[in-house]
Coordinates of C-alpha atoms in Angstrom, one line a residue:
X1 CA -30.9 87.5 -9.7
X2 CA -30.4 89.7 -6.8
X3 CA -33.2 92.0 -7.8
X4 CA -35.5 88.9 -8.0
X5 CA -35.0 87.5 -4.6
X6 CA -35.4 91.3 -2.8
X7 CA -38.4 91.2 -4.6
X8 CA -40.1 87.7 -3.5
X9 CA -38.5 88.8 -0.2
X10 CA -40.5 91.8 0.1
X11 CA -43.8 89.6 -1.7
X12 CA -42.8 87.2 1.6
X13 CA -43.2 89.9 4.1
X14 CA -46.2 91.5 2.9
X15 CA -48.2 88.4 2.9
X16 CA -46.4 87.3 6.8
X17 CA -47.9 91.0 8.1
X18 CA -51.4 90.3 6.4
X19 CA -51.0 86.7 8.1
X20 CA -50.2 88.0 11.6
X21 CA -52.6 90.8 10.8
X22 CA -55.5 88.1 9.9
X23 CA -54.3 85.7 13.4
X24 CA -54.5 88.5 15.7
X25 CA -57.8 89.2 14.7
X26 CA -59.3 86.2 15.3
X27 CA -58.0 86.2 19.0
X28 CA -58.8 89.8 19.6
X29 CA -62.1 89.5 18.0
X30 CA -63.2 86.5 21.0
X31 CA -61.6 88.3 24.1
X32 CA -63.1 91.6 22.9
X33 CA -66.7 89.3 23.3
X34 CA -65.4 87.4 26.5
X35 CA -64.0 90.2 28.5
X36 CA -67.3 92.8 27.8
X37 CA -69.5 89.9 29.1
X38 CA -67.5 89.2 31.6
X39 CA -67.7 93.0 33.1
X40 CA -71.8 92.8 32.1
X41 CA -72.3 89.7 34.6
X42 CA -69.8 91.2 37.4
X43 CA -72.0 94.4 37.2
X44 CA -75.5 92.4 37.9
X45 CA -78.7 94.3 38.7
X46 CA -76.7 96.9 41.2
X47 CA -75.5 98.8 37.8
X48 CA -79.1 99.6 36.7
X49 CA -80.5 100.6 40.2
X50 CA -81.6 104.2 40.1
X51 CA -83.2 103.9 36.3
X52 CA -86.8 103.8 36.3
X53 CA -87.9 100.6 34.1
X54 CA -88.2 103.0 30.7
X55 CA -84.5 103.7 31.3
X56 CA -82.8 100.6 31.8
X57 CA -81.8 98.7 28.9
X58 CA -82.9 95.2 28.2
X59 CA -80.0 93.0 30.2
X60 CA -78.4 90.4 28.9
X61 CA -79.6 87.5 31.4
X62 CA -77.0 85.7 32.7
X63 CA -77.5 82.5 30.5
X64 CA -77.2 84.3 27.7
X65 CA -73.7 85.5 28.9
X66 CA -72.6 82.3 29.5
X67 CA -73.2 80.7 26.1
X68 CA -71.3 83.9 24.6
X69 CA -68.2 83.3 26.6
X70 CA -68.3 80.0 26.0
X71 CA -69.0 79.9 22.5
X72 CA -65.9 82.7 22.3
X73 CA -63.8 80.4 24.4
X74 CA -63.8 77.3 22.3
X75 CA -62.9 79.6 19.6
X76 CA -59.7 80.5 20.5
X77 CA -59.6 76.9 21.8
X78 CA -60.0 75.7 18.7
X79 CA -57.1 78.4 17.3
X80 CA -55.0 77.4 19.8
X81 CA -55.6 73.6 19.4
X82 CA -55.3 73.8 15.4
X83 CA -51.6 75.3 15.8
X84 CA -50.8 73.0 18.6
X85 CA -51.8 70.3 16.4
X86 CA -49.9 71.2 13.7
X87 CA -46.7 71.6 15.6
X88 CA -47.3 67.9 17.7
X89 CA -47.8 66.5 13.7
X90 CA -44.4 67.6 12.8
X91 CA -42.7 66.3 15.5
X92 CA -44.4 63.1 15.4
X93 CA -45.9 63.5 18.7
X94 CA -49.7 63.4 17.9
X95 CA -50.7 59.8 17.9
X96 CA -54.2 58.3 16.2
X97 CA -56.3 56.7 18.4
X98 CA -58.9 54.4 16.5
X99 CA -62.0 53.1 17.7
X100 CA -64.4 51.2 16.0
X101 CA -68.3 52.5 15.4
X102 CA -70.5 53.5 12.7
X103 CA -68.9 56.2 11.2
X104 CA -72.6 57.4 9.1
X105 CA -74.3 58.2 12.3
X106 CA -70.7 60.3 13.8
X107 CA -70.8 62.1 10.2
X108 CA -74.3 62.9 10.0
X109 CA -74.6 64.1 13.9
X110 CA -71.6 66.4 12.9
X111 CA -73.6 68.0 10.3
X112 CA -76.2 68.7 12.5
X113 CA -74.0 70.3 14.6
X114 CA -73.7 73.0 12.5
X115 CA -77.4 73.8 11.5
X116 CA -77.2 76.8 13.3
X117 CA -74.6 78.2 11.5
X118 CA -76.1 77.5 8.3
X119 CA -79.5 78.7 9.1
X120 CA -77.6 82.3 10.4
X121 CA -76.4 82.4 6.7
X122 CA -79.7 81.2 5.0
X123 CA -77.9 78.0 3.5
X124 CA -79.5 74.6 3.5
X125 CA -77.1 71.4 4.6
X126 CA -78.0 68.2 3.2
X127 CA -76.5 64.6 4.4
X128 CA -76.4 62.5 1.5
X129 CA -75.6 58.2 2.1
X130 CA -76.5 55.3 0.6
X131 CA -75.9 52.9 3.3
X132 CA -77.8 53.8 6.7
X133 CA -74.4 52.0 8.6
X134 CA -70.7 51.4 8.6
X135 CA -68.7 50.0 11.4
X136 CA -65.1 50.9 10.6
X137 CA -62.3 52.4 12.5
X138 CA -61.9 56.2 12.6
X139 CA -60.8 58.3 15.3
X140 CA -63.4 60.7 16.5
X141 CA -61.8 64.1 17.3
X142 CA -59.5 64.0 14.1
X143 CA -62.5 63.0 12.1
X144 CA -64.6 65.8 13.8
X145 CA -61.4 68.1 12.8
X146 CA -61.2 67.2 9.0
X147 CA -64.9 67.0 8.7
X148 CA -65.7 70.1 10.8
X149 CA -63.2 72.5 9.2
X150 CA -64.1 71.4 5.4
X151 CA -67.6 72.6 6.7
X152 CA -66.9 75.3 8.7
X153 CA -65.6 76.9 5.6
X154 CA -68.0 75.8 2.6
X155 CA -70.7 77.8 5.1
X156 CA -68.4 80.4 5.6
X157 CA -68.0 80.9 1.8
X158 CA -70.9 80.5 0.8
X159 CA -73.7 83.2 -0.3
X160 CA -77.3 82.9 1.3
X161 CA -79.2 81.0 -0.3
X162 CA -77.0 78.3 -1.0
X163 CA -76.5 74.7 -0.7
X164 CA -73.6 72.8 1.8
X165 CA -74.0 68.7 1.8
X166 CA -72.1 66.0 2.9
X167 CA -71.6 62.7 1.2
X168 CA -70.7 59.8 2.5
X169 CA -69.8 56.7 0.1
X170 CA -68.7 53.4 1.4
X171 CA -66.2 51.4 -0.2
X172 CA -67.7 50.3 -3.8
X173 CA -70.4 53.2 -4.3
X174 CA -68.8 56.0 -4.5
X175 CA -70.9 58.0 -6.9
X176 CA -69.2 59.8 -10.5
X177 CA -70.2 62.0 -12.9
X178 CA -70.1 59.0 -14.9
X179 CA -71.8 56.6 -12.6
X180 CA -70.5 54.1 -9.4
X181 CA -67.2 54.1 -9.2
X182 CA -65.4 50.9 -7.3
X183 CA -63.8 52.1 -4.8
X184 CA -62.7 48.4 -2.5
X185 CA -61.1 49.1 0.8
X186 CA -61.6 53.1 1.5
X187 CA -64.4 55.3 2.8
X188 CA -64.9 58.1 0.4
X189 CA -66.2 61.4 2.2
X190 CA -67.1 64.3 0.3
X191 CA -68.0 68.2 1.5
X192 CA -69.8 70.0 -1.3
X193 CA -71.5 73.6 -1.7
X194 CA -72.2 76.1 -4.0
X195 CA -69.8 78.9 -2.9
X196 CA -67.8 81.3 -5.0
X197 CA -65.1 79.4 -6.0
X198 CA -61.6 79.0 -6.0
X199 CA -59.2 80.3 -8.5
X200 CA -57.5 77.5 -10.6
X201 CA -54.0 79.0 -9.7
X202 CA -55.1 78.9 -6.1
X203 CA -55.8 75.2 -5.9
X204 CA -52.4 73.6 -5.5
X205 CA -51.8 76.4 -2.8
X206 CA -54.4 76.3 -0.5
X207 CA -53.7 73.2 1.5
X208 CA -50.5 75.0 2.3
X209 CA -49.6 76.6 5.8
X210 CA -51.2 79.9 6.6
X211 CA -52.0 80.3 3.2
X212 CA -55.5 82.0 2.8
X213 CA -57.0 82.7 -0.8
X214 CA -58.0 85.8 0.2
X215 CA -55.8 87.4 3.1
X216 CA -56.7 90.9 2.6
X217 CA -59.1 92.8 5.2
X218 CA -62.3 92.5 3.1
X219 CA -62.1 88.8 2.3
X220 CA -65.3 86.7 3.5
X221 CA -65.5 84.7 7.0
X222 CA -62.6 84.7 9.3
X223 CA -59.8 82.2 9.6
X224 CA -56.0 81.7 10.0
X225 CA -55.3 80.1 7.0
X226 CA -54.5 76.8 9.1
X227 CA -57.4 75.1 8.6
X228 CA -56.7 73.1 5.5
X229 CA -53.5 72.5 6.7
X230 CA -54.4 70.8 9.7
X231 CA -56.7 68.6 7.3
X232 CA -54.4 67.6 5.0
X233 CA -51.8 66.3 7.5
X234 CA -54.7 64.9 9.7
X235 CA -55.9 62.7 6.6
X236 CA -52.5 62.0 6.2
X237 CA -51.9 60.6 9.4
X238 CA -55.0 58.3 9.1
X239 CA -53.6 56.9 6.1
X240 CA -55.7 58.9 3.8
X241 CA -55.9 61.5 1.0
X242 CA -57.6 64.5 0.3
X243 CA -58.4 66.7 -2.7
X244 CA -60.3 69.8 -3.9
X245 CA -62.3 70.2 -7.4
X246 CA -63.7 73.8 -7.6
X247 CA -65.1 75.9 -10.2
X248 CA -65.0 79.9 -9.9
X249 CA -69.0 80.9 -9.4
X250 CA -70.1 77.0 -8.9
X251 CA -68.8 75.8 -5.5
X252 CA -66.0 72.9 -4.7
X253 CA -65.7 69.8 -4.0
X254 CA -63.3 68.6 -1.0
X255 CA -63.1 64.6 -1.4
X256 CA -61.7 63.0 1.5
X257 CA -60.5 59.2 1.1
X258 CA -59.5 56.8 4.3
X259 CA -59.1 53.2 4.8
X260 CA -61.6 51.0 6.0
X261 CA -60.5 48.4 8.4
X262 CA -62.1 47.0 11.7
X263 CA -59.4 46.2 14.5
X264 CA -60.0 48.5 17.6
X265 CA -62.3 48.8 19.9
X266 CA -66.4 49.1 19.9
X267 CA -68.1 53.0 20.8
X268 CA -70.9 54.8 20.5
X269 CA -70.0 56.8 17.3
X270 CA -72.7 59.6 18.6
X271 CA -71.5 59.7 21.8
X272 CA -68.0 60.1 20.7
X273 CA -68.8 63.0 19.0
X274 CA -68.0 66.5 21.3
X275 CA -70.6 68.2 19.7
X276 CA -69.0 71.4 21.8
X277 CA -66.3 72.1 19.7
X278 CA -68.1 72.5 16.5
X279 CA -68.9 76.2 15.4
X280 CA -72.7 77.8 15.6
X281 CA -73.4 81.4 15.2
X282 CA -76.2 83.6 16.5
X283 CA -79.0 85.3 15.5
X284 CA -78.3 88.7 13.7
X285 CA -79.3 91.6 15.9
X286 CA -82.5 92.9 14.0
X287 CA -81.8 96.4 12.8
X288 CA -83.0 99.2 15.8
X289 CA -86.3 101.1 14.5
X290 CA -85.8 104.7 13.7
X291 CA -88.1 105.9 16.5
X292 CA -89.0 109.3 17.8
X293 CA -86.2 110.1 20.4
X294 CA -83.8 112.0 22.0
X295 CA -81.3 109.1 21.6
X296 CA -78.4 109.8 19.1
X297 CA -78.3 107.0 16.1
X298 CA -75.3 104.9 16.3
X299 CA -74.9 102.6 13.3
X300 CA -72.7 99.6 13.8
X301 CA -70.4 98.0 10.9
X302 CA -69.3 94.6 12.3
X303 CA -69.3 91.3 10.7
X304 CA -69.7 89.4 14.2
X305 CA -72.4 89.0 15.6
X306 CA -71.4 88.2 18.9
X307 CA -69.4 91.7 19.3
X308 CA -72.9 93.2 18.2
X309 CA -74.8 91.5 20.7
X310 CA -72.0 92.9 23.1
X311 CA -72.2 96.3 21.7
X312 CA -76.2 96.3 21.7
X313 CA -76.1 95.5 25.5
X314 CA -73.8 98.2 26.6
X315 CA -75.2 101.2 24.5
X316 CA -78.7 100.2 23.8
X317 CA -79.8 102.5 26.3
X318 CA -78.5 105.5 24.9
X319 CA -78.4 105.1 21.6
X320 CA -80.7 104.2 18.7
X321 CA -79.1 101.2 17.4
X322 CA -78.7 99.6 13.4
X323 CA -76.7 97.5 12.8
X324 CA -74.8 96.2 9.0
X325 CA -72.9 93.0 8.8
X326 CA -70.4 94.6 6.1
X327 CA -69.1 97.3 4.9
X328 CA -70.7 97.7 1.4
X329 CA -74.0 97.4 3.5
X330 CA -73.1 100.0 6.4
X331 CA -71.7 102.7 3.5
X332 CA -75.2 102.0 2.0
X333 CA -77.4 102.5 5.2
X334 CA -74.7 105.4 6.4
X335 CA -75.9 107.2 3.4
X336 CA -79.5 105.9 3.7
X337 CA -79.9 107.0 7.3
X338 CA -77.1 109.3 7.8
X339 CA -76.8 108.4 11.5
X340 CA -75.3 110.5 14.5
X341 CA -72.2 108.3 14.8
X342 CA -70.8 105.6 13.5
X343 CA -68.5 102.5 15.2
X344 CA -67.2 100.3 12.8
X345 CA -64.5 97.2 12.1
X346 CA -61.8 97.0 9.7
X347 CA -61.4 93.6 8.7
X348 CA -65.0 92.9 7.1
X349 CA -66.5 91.2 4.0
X350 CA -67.1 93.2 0.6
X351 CA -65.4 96.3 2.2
X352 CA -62.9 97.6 4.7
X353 CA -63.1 99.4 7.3
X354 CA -60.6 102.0 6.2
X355 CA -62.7 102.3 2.6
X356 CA -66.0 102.8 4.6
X357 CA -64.2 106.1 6.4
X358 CA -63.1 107.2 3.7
X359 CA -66.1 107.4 1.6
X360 CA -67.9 108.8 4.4
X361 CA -65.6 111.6 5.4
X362 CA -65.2 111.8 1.4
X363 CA -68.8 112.2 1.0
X364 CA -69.9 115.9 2.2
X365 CA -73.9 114.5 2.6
X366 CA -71.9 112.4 5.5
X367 CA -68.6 113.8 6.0
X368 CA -69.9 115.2 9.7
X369 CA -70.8 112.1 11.2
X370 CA -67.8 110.9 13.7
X371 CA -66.8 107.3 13.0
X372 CA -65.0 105.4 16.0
X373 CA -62.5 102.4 14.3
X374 CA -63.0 99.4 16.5
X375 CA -60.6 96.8 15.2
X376 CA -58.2 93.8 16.5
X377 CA -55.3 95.9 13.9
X378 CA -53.6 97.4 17.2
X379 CA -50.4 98.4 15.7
X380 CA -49.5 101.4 15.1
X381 CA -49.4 101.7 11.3
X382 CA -52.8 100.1 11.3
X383 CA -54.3 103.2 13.4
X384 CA -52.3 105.9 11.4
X385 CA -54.2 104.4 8.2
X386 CA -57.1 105.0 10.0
X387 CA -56.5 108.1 11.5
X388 CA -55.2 109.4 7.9
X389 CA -58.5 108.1 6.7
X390 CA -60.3 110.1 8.7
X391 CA -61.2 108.2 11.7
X392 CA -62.4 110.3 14.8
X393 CA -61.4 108.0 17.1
X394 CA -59.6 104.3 17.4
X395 CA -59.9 101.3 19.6
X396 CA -58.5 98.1 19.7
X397 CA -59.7 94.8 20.6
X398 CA -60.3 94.2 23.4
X399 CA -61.8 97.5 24.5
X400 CA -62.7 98.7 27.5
X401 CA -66.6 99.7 27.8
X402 CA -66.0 103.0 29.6
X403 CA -63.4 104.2 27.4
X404 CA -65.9 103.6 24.2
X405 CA -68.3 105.2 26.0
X406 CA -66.1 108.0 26.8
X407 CA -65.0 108.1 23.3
X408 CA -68.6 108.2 22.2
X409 CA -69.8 111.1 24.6
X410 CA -66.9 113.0 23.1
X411 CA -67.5 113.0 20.1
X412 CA -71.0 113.9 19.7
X413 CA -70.2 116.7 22.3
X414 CA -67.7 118.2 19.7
X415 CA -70.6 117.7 17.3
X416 CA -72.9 120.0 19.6
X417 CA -70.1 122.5 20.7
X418 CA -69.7 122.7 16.4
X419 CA -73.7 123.6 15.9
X420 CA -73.3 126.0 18.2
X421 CA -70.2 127.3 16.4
X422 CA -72.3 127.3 12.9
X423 CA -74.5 129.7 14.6
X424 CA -72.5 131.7 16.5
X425 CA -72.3 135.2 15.6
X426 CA -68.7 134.7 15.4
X427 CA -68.6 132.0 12.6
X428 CA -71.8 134.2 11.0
X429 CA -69.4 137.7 11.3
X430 CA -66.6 135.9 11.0
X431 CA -65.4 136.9 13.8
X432 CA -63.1 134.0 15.0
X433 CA -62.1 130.4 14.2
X434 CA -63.8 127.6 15.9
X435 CA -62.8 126.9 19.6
X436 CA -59.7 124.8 20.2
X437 CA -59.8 120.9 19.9
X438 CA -63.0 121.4 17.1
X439 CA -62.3 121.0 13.2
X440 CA -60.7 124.0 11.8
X441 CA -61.0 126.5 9.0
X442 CA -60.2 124.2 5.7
X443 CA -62.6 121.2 7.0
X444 CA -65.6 119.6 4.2
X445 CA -68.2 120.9 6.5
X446 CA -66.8 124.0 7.4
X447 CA -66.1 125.2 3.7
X448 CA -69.9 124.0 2.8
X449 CA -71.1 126.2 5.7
X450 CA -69.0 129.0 4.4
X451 CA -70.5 128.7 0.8
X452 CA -73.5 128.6 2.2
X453 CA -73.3 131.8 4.3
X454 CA -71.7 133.4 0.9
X455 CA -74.6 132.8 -1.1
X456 CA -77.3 133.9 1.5
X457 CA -75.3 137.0 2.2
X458 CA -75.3 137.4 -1.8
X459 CA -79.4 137.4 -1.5
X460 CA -79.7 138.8 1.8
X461 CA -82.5 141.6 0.5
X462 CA -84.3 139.1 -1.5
X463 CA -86.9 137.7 0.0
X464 CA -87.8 135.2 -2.2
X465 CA -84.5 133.4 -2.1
X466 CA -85.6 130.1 -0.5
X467 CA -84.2 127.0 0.2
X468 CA -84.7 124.9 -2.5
X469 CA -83.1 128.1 -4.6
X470 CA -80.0 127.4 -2.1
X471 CA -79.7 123.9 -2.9
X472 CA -79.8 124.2 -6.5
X473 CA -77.4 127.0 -6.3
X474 CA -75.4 124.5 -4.3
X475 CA -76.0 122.0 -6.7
X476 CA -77.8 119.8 -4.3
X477 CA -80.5 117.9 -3.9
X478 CA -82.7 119.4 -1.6
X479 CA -83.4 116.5 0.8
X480 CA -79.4 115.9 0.9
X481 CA -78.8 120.0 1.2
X482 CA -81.8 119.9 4.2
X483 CA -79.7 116.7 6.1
X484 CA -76.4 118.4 6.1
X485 CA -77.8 121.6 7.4
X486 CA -79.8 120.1 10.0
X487 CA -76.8 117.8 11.2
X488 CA -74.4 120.6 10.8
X489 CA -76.7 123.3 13.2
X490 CA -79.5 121.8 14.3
X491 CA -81.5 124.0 12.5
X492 CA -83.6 123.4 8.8
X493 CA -82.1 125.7 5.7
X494 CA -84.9 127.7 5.8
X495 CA -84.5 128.5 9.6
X496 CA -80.6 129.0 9.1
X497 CA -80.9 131.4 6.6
X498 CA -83.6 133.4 8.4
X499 CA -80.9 132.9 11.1
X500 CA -78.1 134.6 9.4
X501 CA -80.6 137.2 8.1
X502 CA -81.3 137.9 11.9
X503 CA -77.0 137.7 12.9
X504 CA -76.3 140.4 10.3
X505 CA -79.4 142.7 11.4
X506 CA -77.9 142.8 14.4
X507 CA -74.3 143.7 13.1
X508 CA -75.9 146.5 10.9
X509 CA -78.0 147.8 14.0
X510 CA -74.9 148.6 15.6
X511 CA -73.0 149.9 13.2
X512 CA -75.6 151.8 11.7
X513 CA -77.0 153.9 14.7
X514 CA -78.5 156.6 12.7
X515 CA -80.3 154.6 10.0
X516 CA -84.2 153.4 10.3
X517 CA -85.1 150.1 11.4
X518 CA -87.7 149.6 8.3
X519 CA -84.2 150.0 5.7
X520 CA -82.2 147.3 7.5
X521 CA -85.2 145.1 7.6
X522 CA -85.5 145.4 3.8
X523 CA -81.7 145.3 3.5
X524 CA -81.8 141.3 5.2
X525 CA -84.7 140.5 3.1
X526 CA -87.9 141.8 4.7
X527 CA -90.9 143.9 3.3
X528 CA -93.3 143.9 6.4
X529 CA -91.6 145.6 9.1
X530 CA -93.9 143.9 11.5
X531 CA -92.8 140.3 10.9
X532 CA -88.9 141.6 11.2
X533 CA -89.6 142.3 14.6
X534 CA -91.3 139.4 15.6
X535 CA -88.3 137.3 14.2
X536 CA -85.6 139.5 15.3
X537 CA -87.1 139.4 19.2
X538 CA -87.6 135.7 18.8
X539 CA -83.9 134.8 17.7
X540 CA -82.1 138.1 20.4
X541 CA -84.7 138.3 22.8
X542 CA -85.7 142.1 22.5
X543 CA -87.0 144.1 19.6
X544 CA -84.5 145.8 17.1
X545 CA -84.9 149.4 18.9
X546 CA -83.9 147.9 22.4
X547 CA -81.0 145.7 20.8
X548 CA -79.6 149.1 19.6
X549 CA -79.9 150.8 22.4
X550 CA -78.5 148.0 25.1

């Protein structure tokens, strides 16, 4: 018995950490948005004075700003107004306040509301009603609560493509699988898409406080898990009921049910309706072109698009920018493009943050590329999984730009001072470990490098070992062998080896003083003397003769 409470004790606390986890990001995700603008506006034009017009990046006009922070704002508005809410109904301290107008036109002006939103995701919203009016009582902002959360999340939850509508059934016509169903005395509204699902033993739970169907850091949309809560006891205070049908794979069905009566006083239902409040999204940052450039490529894994658009501004100008919405999507273009640097979330659809890292760093085709974790998990467990995952660097919401930035610079410094390492005499001799505050001995791209160098050394006098010979030796593909190469010196495999051929034609020139040019050339892999000493004077600066006798 004992044994069986420690155990839903410990079930308790694991889901409370996820649930504090899941609430902090949705208020660090806002002020990460809100405080960036903030800092873009208070900069203005002076920031970008002294960059010709091909420098400066394209600034975010001040409008633009404005709708961001605003659009943040009444999301942690919301959050904060949703818990409020929920403590004022438990005390009995949040009164209804009725008025009477036709509640068809409030409902379908609400759905238009959120026809941004939809067309973000690529999902269609239809507003289905058989009667064009119906005066009743209903009071507008808990209505726009009940109604906007049950949408909120059928869009959030549902795939692209897919189909969100809202029915609205006055008393006596409320439609059945089986026909009209008489329904005297009660408005019947009903929120409908064709989502994923939810799990039969899920159903009687998810009206429940905080509790979220999926809580873990790869679940689909954001949310507290207070939503449905709010919903229920909102209905409830109206005198109402709701319910939920749901099939896993088909969608659900949240049928709301209120009492019609007409005591209080005549409004406009439209104009009752704070059309503010209600959730839109922006349009995804299109993907940056691979161009010809000097600019590093940055590939960003982040699920809002709002941070993105923050992110764009600030680094645009120098960085290439792509962008993926999740993490299955940025593992996929990671490998595709194999960028310079990567900054990614944690908390994201399909996959985590922590599982993106650690197929990347896993994978040697990408294991070089530095990946900055910028996440609202601030606490310190939370960054030592990241760290242990392989993370290069990790910043918590709300960051500041500079430090990013700094972070950034940083990192793809180590990445140069590294090439130079890879073709260093003393890496090539080895001579010496790599300078301090750089990967050691022991790293994925330090014991590929070492292979590498084994196996050239192993054909250094023959000249037709080539590069595609290397890869295969490597067991490679050539195209992945060519990218890890180029990433990890900056040179191709062909050039590398002819590099290392040159690095230990230098080592033999010294300690072979008394031996002819013409036998070390042959010994690193060269039959025409002539060509030797072109190459050699190209990669030391001086022919063979005068690099012996310096």
């Amino acid at each position: 018995m004992a044994q069986a409470e420690a155990l839903r004790l410990k079930e308790l606390d694991t889901v409370k950490n996820r649930l504090y986890a899941n609430i902090t990001h949705e208020f660090r995700t806002p002020l990460t948005v809100i405080n960036g603008i903030a800092e873009l506006l208070e900069a203005g034009p002076d920031s970008y004075r002294g960059q010709s017009a091909v420098e400066q990046p394209e600034k975010m006009s001040i409008s633009e700003g404005l709708k961001m922070i605003r659009r943040q704002g009444r999301n942690l508005l919301r959050l904060v107004n949703q818990m409020l809410d929920l403590s004022r109904l438990e005390s009995g301290k949040l009164k209804v306040n009725l008025r009477q107008g036709n509640v068809v036109a409030f409902l379908k002006y609400l759905l238009e509301s959120f026809h941004s939103m939809a067309e973000s995701n690529n999902i269609s919203l239809h507003f289905q009603s058989l009667e064009e009016t119906l005066v009743m009582d209903f009071d507008p902002e808990k209505l726009q609560q009940i109604v906007g959360n049950l949408l909120s999340n059928a869009i959030k939850f549902t795939p692209e493509g897919g189909k969100v509508s809202v029915g609205v059934h006055p008393p006596g016509v409320f439609q059945t699988p089986g026909g009209y169903s008489p329904t005297p005395g009660v408005l019947t509204v009903t929120v409908t898409d064709t989502g994923r699902g939810i799990p039969a033993d899920q159903l009687d739970k998810i009206f429940s406080r905080f509790h979220q169907v999926d809580d873990s850091a790869t679940r689909s949309g954001e949310g507290t898990g207070i939503g449905l809560t709010l919903a229920k006891e909102l209905v409830k205070l109206l005198g109402g009921k709701i319910s939920v049908e749901s099939e896993l794979g088909k969608g659900s069905v949240f049928t709301v049910v209120l009492p019609v009566t007409n005591n209080a006083d005549t409004i406009d239902a439209v104009d009752a309706l704070d059309s503010q409040s209600t959730g839109s999204a922006v349009s995804a940052m299109a993907p940056a072109e691979r161009a010809s450039s000097q600019r590093p490529d940055l590939l960003i894994i982040e699920d809002n698009t709002d941070v993105v658009r923050y992110l764009s501004s600030i680094l645009q100008r120098d960085y290439l920018l792509s962008w993926a919405p999740n993490g299955r999507a940025g593992l996929e273009k990671a490998y595709q493009d194999e960028p310079d640097i990567i900054i990614c979330d944690i908390m994201m659809p399909e996959m985590d943050g922590y599982e993106v890292c650690r197929r990347v760093k896993g994978d040697l085709a990408t294991s070089h590329i530095p990946v900055i974790m910028l996440t609202a998990r601030a606490d310190f467990e939370s960054r030592m999984e990241g760290l242990e995952q392989g993370a290069d660097a990790y910043l918590a919401k709300p960051f500041e730009e500079q430090e990013l930035k700094a972070h950034l610079r940083m990192l793809l410094g180590n990445r140069e001072r590294l090439r130079q390492y890879y073709t260093s005499g003393a890496f090539i001799n080895r001579e010496g470990a790599p300078p301090p505050g750089l990967p050691q001995p022991g790293t994925k791209d330090t014991e590929f490098l070492q292979r590498l160098l084994a196996l050239v050394e192993a054909h250094l006098a023959d000249q037709k070992f080539s590069a595609e010979t290397l890869a295969e030796t490597l067991f490679m593909a050539y195209p992945t062998c060519l990218r890890k190469v180029k990433a990890a010196t900056g040179m191709t495999v062909i050039e590398y080896i002819r590099h290392i051929r040159m690095q230990r034609a230098a080592q033999m020139l010294l300690e072979r003083p008394g031996e002819p040019v013409g036998n070390i050339a042959e010994a690193v892999g060269y039959t025409s003397h002539s060509f030797f000493n072109k190459d050699f004077k190209k990669a030391m600066g001086c022919t063979p003769t005068a690099y012996r006798n310096q």
